[in-house]
Short mmCIF file of C-alpha atoms and ligand atoms in Angstrom, two decimals:
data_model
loop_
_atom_site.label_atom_id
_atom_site.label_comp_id
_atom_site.label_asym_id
_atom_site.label_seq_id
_atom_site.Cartn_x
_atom_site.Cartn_y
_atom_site.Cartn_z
CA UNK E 4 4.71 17.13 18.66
CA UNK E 5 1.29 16.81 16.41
CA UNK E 6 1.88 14.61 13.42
CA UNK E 7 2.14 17.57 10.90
CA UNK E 8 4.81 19.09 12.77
CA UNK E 9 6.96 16.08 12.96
CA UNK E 10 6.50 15.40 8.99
CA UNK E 11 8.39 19.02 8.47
CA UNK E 12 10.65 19.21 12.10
CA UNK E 13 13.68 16.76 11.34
CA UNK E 14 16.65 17.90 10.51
CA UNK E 15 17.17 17.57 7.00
CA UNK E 16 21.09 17.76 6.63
CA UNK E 17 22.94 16.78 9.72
CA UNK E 18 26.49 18.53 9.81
CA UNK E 19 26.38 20.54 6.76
CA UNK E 20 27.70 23.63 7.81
CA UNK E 21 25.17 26.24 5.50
CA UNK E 22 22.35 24.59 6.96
CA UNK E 23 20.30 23.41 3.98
CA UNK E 24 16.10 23.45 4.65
CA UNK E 25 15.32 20.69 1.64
CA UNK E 26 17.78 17.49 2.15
CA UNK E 27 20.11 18.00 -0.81
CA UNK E 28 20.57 15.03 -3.12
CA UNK E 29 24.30 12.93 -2.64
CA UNK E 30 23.85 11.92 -6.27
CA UNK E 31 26.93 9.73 -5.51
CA UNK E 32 27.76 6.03 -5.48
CA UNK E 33 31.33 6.82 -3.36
CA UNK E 34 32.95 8.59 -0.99
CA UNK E 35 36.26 8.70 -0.37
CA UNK E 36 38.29 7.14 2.82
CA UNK E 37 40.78 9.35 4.98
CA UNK E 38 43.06 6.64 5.12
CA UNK E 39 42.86 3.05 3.67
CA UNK E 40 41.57 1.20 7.38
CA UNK E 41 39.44 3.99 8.73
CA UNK E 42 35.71 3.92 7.26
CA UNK E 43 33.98 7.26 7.78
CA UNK E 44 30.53 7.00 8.06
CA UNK E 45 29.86 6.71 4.69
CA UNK E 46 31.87 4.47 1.95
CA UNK E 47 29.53 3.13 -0.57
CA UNK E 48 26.34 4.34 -1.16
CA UNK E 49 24.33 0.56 -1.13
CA UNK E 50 25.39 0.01 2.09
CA UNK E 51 24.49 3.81 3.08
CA UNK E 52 23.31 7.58 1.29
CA UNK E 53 22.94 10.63 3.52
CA UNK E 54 19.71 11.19 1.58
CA UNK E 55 18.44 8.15 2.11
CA UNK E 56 19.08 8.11 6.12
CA UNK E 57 17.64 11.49 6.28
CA UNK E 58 14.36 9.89 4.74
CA UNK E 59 15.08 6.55 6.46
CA UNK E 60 15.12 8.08 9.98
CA UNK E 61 12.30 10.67 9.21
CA UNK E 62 9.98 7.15 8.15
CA UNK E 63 11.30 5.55 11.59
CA UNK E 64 10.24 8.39 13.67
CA UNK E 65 6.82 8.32 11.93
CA UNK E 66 5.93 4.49 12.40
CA UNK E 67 7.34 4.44 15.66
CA UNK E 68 10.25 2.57 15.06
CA UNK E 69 13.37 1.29 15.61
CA UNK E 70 14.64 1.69 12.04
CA UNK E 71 12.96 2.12 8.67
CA UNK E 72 14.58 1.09 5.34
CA UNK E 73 13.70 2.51 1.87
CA UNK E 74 13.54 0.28 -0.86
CA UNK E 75 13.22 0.75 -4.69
CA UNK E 76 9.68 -0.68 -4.94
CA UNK E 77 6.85 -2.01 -1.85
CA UNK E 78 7.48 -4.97 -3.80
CA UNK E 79 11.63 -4.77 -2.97
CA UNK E 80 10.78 -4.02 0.82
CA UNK E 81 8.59 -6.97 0.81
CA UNK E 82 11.33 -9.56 -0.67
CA UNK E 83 13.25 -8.23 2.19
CA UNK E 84 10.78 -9.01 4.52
CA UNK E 85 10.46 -12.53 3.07
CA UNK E 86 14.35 -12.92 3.19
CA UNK E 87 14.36 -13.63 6.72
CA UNK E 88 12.87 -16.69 6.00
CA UNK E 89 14.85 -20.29 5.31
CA UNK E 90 14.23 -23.03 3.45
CA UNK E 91 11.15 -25.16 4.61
CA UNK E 92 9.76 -21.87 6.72
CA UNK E 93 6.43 -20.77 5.91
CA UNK E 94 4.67 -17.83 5.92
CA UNK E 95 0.72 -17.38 6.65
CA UNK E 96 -0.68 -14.69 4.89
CA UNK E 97 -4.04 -13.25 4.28
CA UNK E 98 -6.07 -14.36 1.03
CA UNK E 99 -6.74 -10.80 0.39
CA UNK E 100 -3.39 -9.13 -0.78
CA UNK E 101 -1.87 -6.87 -3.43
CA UNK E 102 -1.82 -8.66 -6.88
CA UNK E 103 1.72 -8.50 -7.12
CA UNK E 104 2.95 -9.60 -3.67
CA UNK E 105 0.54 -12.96 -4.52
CA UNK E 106 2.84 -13.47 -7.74
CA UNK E 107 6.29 -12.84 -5.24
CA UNK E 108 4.99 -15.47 -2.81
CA UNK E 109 3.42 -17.53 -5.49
CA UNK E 110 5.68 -17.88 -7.90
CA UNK E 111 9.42 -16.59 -6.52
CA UNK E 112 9.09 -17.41 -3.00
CA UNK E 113 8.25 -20.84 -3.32
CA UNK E 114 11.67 -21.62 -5.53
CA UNK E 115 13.70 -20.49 -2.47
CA UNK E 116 12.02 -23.34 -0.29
CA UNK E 117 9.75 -21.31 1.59
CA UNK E 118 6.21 -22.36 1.51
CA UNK E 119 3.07 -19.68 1.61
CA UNK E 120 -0.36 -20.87 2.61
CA UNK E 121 -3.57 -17.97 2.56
CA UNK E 122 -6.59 -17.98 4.50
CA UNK E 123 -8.97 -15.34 5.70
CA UNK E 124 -7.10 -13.22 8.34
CA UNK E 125 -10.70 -11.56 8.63
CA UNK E 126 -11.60 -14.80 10.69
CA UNK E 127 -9.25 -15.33 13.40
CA UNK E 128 -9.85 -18.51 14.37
CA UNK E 129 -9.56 -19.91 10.85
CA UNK E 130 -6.26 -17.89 10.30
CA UNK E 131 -5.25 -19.66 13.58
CA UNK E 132 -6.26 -23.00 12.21
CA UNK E 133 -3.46 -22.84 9.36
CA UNK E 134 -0.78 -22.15 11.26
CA UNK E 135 1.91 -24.79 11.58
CA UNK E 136 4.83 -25.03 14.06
CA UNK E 137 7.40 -24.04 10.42
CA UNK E 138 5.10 -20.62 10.90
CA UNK E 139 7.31 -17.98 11.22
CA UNK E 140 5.97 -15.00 9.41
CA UNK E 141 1.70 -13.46 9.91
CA UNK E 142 1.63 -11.43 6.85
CA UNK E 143 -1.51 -9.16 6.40
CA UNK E 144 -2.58 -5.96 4.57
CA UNK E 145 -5.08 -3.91 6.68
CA UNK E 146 -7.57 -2.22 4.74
CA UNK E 147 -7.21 -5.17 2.45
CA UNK E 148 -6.49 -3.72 -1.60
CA UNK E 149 -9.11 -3.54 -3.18
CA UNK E 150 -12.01 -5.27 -0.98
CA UNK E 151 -10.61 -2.84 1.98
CA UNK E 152 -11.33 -5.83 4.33
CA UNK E 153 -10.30 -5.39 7.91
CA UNK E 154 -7.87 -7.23 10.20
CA UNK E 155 -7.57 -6.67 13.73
CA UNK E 156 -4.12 -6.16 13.97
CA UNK E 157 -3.47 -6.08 17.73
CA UNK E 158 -5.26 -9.88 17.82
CA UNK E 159 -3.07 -11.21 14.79
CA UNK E 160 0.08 -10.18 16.72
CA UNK E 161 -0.99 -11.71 19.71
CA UNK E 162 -1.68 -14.64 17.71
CA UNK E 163 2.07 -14.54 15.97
CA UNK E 164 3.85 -14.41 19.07
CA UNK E 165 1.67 -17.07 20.80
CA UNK E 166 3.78 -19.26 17.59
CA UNK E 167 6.96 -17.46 18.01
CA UNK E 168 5.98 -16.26 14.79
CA UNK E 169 6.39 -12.49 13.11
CA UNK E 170 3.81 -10.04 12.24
CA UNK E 171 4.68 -8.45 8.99
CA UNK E 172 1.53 -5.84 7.97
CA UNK E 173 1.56 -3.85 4.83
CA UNK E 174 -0.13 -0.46 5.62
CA UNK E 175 0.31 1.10 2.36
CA UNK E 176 -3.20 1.50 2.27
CA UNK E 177 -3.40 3.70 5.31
CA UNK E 178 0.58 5.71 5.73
CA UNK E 179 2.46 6.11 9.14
CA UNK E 180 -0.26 9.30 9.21
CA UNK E 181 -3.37 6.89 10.01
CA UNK E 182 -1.97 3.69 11.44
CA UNK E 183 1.17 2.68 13.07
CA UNK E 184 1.19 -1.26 12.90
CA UNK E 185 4.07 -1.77 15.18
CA UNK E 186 2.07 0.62 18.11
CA UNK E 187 -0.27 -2.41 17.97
CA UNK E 188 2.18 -4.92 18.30
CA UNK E 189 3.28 -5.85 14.80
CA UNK E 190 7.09 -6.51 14.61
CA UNK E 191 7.30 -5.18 10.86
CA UNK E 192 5.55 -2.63 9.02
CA UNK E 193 5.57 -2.38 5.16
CA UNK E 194 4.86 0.40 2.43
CA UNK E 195 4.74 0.66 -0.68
CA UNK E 196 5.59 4.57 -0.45
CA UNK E 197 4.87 4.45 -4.44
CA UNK E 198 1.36 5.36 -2.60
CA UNK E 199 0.69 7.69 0.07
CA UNK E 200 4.15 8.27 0.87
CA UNK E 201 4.89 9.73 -2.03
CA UNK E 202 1.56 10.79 -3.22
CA UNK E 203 2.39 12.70 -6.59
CA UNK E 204 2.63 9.16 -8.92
CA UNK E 205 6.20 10.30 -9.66
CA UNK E 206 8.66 7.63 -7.40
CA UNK E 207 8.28 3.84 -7.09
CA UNK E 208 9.58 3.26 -3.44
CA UNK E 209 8.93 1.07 -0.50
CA UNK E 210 9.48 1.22 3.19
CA UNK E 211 10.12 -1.56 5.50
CA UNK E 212 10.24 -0.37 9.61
CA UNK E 213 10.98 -2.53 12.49
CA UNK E 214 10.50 -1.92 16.34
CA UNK E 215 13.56 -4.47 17.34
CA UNK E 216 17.27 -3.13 16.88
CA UNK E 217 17.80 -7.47 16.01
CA UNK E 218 15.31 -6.84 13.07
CA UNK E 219 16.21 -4.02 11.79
CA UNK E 220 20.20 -5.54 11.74
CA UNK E 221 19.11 -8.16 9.86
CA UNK E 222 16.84 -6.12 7.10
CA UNK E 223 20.26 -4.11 7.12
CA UNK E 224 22.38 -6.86 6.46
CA UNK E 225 19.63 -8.00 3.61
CA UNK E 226 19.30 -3.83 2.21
CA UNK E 227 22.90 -3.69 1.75
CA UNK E 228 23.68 -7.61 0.93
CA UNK E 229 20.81 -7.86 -1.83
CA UNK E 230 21.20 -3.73 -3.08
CA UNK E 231 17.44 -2.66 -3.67
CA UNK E 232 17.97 0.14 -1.81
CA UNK E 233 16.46 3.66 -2.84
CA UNK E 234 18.64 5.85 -5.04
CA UNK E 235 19.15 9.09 -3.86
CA UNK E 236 17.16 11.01 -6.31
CA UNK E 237 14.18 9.19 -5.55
CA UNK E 238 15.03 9.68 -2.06
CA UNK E 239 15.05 13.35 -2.02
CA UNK E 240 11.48 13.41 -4.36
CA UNK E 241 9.60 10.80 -1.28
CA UNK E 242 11.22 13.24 1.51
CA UNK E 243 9.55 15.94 -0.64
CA UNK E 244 6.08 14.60 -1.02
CA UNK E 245 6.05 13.15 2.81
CA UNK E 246 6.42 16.60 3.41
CA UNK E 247 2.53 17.17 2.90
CA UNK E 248 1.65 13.42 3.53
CA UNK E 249 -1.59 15.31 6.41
CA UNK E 250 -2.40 18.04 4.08
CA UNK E 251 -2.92 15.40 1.16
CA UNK E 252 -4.80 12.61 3.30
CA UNK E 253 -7.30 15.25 5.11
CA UNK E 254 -8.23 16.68 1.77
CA UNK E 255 -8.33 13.24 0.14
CA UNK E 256 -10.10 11.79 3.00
CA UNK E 257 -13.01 14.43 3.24
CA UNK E 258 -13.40 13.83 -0.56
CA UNK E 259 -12.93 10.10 -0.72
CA UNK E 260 -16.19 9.91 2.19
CA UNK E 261 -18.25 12.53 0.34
CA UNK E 262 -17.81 10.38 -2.61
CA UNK E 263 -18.62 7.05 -0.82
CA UNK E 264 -21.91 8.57 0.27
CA UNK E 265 -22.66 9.59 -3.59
CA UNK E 266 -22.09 5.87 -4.14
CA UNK E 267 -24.12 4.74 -1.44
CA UNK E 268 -26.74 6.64 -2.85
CA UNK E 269 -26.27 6.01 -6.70
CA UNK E 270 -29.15 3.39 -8.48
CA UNK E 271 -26.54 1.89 -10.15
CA UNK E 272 -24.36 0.77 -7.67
CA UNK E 273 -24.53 -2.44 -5.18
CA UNK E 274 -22.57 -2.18 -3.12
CA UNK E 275 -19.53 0.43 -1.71
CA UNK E 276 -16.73 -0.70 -0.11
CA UNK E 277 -15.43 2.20 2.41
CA UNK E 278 -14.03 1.39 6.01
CA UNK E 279 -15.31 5.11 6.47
CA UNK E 280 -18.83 3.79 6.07
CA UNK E 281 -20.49 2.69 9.25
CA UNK E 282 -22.01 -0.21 7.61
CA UNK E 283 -18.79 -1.64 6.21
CA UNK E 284 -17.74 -5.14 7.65
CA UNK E 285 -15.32 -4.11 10.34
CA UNK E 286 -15.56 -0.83 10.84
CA UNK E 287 -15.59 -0.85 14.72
CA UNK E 288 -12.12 -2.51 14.64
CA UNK E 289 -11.14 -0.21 11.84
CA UNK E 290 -11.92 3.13 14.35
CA UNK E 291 -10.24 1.37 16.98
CA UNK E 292 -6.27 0.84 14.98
CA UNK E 293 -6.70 3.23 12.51
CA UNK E 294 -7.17 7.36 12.40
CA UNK E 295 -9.13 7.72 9.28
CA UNK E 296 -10.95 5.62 5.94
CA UNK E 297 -8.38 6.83 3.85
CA UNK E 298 -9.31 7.29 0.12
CA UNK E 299 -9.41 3.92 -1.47
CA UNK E 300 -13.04 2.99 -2.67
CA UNK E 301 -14.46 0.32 -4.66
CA UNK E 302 -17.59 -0.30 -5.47
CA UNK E 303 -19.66 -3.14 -7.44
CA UNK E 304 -22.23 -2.10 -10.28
CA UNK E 305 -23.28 -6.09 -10.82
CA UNK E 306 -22.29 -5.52 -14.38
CA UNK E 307 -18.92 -5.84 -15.94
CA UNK E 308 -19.87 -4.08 -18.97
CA UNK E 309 -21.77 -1.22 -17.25
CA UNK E 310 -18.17 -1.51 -15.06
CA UNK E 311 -16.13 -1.05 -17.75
CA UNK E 312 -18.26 1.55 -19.16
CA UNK E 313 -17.96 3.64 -16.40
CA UNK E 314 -14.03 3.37 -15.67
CA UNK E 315 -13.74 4.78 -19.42
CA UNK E 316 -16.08 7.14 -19.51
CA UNK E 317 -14.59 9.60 -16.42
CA UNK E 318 -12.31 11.59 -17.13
CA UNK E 319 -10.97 13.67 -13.69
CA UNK E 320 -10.55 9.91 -12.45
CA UNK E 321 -8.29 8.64 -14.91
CA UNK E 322 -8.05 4.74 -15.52
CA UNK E 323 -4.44 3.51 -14.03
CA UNK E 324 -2.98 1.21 -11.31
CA UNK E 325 -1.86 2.47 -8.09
CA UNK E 326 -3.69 4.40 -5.64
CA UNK E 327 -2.62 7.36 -3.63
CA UNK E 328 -1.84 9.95 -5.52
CA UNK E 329 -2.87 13.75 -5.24
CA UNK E 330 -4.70 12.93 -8.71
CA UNK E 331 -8.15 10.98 -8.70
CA UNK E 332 -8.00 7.45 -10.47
CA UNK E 333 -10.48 4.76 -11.31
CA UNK E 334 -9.59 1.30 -12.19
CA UNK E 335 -11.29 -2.54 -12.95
CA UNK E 336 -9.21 -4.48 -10.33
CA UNK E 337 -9.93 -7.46 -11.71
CA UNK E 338 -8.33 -6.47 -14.93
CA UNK E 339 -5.48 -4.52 -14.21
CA UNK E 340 -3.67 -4.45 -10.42
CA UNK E 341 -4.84 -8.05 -9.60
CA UNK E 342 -4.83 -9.82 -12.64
CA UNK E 343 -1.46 -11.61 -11.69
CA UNK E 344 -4.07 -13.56 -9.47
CA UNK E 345 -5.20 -16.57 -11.51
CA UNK E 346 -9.19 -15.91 -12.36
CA UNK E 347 -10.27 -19.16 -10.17
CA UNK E 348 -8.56 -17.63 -7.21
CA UNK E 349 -10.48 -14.35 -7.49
CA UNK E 350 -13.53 -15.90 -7.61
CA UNK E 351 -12.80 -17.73 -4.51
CA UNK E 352 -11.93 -14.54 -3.03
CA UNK E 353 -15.07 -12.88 -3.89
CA UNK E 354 -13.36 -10.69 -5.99
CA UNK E 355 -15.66 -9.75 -8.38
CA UNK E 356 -15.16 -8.54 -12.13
CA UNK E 357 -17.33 -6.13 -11.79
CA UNK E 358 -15.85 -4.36 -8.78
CA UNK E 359 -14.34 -0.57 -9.69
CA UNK E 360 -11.93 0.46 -7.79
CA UNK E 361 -11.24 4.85 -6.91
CA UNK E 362 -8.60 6.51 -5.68
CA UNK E 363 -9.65 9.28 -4.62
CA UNK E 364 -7.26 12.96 -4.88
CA UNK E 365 -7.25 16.40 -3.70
CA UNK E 366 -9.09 18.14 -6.97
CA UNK E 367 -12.55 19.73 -5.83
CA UNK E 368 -15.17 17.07 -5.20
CA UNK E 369 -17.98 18.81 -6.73
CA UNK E 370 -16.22 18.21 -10.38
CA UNK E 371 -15.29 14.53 -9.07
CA UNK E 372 -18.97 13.91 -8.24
CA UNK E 373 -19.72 15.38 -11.64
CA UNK E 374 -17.52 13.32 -13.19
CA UNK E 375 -18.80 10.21 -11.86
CA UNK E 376 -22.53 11.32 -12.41
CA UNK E 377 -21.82 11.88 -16.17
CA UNK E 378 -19.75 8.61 -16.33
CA UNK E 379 -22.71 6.40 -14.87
CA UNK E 380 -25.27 8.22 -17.33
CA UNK E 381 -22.86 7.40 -20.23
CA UNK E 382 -22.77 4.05 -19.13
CA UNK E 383 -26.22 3.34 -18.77
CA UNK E 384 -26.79 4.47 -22.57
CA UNK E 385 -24.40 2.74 -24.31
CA UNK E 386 -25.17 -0.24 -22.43
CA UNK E 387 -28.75 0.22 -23.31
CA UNK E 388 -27.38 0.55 -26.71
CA UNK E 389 -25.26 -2.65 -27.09
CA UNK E 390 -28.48 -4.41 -25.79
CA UNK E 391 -30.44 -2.91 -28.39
CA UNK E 392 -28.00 -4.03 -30.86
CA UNK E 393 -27.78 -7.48 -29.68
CA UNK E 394 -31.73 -8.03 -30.00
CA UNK E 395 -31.15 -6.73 -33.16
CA UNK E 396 -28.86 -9.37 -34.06
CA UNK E 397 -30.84 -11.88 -32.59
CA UNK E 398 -34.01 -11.07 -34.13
CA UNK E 399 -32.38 -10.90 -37.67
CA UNK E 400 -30.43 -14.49 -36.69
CA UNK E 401 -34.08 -15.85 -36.27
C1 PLP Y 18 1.30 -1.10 -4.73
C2 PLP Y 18 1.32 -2.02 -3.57
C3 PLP Y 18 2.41 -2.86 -3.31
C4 PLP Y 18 3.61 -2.93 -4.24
O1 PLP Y 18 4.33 -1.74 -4.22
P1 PLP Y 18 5.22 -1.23 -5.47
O2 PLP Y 18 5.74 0.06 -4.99
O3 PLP Y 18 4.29 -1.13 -6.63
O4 PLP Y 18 6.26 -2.27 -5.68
C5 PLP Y 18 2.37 -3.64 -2.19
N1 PLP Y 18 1.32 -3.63 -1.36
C6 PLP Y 18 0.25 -2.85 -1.58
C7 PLP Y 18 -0.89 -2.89 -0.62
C8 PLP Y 18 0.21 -2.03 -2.69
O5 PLP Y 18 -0.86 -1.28 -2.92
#
């Protein structure tokens, strides 16, 4: 079946007898035994929720996988990932990731006795060069948040299990609907279903999905032993909003590319940063593992005021974190999302101040290309004004 049909042909409540189309919610934490030594198949809802296996085996189907797990955050589905690790393993990750999964590995891993090291997972062979034989765990993002850098996915796993390492990828970015990570040869895929997933800014979630049955025992064993599991409300809003995961995506999409070539075009921009772009760095591996740009932009003005200016001044694109939703937003990475990374790290990363990042939704893109038009104009006057009021200043100092 075509990927729309298999986001809305599951069935969504296995041995109910009235045959329920939306997966009702089991908005309970027990159920009750027949006798004291026989388990049915559900006893406690930590260790299991019929809402959440609904979702959990309509998000396994989707990624291709063994078994998917659904977390209360991307950031609890990526602590998971990380407890499979001992004391004195290490994990290799890329030096472009999510602000706050740099302040898990950073600052939490590292008391449990497992080590993190970064490097550019762009450049293969220098990625290569830092692994060591305590290596057990590749972890990338592909398209990189917010520089929407590229990694080849397919040559990173071949590189992890050349180590008997892991390949963990975070595909948040993209959704099961434009890449499938473990297809490629990744042994774990994680989402932060906050995003796409979900795609109506209403649920924090996140999704881990493995292609081995050993793996997915053990994220089991750590689900149910540590208890970030997904409640059951939350459960039945993410099976709701996966629901139109291709509707959202194609509209966002077509939006997202006719506002990257408004960029492109724009005086006051620099540079664009779109894997839809044919110029962007990567974009013939990008075509090759994924289905589509998605709607993640960013873009660099060379100004952090005119930046700034801009970010407030919109107003369809409203300035908050996240990405993903059906609504457009704008935000100053550097200031908001990755600001858990310490300053002299973002330099070194190239990730500059002035870099404005867009999410881009599903309202009509003539008004978002309006909005945008009448942002930068605001900008470039009250930046002309400040100037103006600085020489003033000066002058009057002299
Ligand atoms: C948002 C995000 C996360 C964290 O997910 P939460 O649901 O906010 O915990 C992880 N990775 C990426 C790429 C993200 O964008």
């Amino acid at each position: 079946m075509k990927f729309a049909s298999r986001l809305l042909t599951f069935n969504a409540c296995p041995e109910d007898p009235f045959r329920p189309i939306a997966t009702p919610i089991y908005q309970t934490a027990t159920f009750a035994q027949e006798e004291a030594d026989t388990f049915g198949r559900y006893d406690y809802s930590r260790s299991g929720n019929p809402t959440r296996t609904v979702l959990e085996d309509l998000l396994a189907r989707l990624e291709n996988a063994e078994r998917a797990f659904c977390f209360s955050s991307g950031l609890a589905a990526i602590s998971a990932v990380a407890r499979l690790l001992s004391v004195g393993d290490e994990i290799l990750a890329g030096d472009d990731l999510y602000g706050g999964t740099y302040r898990l590995f950073s600052r939490i891993l590292d008391r449990t006795g497992v080590t993190v090291r970064y490097a550019d997972a762009c450049d293969i062979e220098k990625f290569a060069a830092q692994i060591t034989p305590r290596t057990r765990l590749l972890y990338i993002e592909t398209p990189t948040n917010p520089l929407l850098r590229i990694v080849d996915i397919r040559k990173l796993a071949d590189l992890a299990h050349q180590h008997g390492a892991l390949l963990c990828v975070d595909s948040s970015a993209m959704s099961p609907y434009l890449q499938n990570p473990l297809d490629l040869g990744a042994d774990i895929v994680v989402h932060s279903a906050t995003k796409y997933l979900c795609g109506h800014s209403d649920v924090t979630a996140g999704v881990v999905a493995v292609k081995r049955p050993e793996l997915a025992e053990q994220i089991y064993f750590i689900q149910n032993g540590e208890g970030a599991a997904l409640g059951p409300f939350d459960c039945y809003l993410l099976l709701r909003g996966v629901k139109t995961l291709k509707l959202r995506l194609d509209c966002q999409q077509a939006n997202a590319l006719k506002v990257a070539n408004f960029l492109c075009a724009h005086p006051a921009v620099q540079r664009v940063h779109y894997p839809g772009l044919a110029s962007h760095p990567g974009h013939d591996v990008h075509v090759r593992q994924a289905r589509g740009a998605g709607a993640v932009i960013s873009f660099e003005t060379g100004s952090f005021e005119v930046s700034k200016q801009v970010v407030e001044a919109t107003q369809l694109f409203r300035i908050s974190v996240s990405f993903g939703s059906v609504n457009s937003s704008i935000s100053l990475p550097g200031c908001m999302s990755h600001a858990s990374i310490p300053a002299e790290v973002r330099q070194a990363r190239s990730l500059a101040t002035d870099l404005v990042r867009l999410s881009v939704g599903i309202e009509d893109v003539d008004d978002l290309l309006a909005d945008l038009e009448r942002a930068f104009e605001r900008a470039a006057c009250a930046v002309a004004a400040a100037n103006r009021a600085a020489e003033v200043r000066e002058r009057q100092v002299v």
